Short mmCIF file of C-alpha atoms in Angstrom, two decimals:
data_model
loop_
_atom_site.label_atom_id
_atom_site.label_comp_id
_atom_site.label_asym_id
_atom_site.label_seq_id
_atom_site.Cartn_x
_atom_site.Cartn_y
_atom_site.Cartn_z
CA UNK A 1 98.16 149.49 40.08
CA UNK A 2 97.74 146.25 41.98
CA UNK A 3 99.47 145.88 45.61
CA UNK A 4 101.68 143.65 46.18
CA UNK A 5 101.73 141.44 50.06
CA UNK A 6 104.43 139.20 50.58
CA UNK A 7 104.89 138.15 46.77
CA UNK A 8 101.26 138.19 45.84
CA UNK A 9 99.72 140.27 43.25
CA UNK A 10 96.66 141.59 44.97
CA UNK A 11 94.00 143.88 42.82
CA UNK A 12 92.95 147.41 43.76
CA UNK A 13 89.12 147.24 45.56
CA UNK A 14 88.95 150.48 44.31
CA UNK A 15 85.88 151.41 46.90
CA UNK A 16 87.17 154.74 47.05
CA UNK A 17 85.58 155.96 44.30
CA UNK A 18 82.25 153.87 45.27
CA UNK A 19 82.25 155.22 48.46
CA UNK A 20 82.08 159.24 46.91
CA UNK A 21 79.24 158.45 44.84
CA UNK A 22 77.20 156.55 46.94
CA UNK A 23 78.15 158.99 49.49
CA UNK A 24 76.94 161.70 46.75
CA UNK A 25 73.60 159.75 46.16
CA UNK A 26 72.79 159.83 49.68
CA UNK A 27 73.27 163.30 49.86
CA UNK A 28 71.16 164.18 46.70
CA UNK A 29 68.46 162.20 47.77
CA UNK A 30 68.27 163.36 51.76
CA UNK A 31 68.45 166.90 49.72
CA UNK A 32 65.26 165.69 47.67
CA UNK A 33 63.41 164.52 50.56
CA UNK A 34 64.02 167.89 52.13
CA UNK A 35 62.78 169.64 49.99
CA UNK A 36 59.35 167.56 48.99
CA UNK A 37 58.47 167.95 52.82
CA UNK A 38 59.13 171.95 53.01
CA UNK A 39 56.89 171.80 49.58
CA UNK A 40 54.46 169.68 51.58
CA UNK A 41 54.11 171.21 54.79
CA UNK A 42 54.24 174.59 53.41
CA UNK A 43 52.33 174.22 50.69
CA UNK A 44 54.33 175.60 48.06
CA UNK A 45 52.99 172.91 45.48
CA UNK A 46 49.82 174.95 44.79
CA UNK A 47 51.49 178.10 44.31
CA UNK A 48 54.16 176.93 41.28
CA UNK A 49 51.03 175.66 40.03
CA UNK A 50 49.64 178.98 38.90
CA UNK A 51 46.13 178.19 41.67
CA UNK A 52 43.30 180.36 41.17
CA UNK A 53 43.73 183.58 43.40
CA UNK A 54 40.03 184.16 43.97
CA UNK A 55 37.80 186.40 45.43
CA UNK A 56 37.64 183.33 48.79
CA UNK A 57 40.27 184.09 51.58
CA UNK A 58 40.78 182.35 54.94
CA UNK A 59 41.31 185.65 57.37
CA UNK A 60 41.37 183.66 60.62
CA UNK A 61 40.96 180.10 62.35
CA UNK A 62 40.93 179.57 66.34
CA UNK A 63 41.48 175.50 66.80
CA UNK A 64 38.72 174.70 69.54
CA UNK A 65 40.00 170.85 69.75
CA UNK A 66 41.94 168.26 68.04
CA UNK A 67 38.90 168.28 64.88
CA UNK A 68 37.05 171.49 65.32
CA UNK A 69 37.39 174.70 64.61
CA UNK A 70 35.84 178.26 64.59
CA UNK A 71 37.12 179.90 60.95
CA UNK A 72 36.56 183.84 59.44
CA UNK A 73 36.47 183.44 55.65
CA UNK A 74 36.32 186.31 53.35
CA UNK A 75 34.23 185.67 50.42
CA UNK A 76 33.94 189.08 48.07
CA UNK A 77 32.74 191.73 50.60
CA UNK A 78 31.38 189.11 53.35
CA UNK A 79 33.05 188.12 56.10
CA UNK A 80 31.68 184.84 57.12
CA UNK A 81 32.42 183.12 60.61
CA UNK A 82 32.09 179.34 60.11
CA UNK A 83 32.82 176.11 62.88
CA UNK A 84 34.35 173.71 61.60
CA UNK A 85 34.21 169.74 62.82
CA UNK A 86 34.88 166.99 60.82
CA UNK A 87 31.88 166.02 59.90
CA UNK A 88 29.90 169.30 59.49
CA UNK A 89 30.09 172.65 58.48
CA UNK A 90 28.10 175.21 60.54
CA UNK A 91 27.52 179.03 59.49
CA UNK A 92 27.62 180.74 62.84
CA UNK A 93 27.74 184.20 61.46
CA UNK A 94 28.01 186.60 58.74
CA UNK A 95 28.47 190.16 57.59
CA UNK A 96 29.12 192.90 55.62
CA UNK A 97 33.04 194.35 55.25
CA UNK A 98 32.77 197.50 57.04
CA UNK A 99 35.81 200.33 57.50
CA UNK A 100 35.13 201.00 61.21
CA UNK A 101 36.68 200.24 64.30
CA UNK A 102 34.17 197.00 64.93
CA UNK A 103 35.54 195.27 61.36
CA UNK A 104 39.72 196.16 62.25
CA UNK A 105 38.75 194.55 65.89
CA UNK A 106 40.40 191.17 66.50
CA UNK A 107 38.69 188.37 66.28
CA UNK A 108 38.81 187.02 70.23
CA UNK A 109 37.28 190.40 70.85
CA UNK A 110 34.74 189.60 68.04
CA UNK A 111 33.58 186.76 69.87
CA UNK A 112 33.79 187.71 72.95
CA UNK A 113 31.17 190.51 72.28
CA UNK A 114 28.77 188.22 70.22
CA UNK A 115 29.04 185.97 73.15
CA UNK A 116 27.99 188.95 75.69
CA UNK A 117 25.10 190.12 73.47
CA UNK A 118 23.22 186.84 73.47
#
């Protein structure tokens, strides 16, 4: 129904309603964006996907520096200790999965005691 100032006929805006859905449409879409960077950073993207759960698993990295890296990767019954830089990829050790006390070790201790033996 229009308003009416001093004699004059003056139409509803009507931004009310506007203002709810773009209000809405903001909130939709800050609630998409939310959710594409949890999927992102947490990498949930590759596990909807169905992505191949192999025999290769990542069992430890220690960051030595902003591009390098010292990782253990389980591949079948190795365990494989790998540094990582960004342009190379060295094999620094490797062995067989044991069950004793030396394999359950962690893996600052690990290092520490190849470091000691050489």
């Amino acid at each position: 129904m229009p308003n009416s100032t001093a004699g004059l006929l003056v139409p509803d805006a009507g931004t009310g309603p506007a203002l709810k859905v773009a209000a809405a449409f903001c909130i939709v879409m800050a609630l998409l964006l939310l959710i594409y960077y949890l999927m992102r950073r947490f990498n949930f993207a590759s596990m909807m996907t169905g992505a191949r759960r192999g025999e290769l698993e990542i069992v430890e990295r220690l960051p030595l520096g902003p591009r390098q890296q010292i990782a253990v990767v389980k591949y079948k019954e190795r365990e494989i200790v790998l540094g990582l830089t960004q342009d190379r990829i060295t094999l620094l050790d490797s062995r067989e999965e044991k069950a004793d006390d030396e394999n359950t070790a962690d893996f600052a201790g690990v290092l520490e005691k190849k470091r000691s033996d050489s």
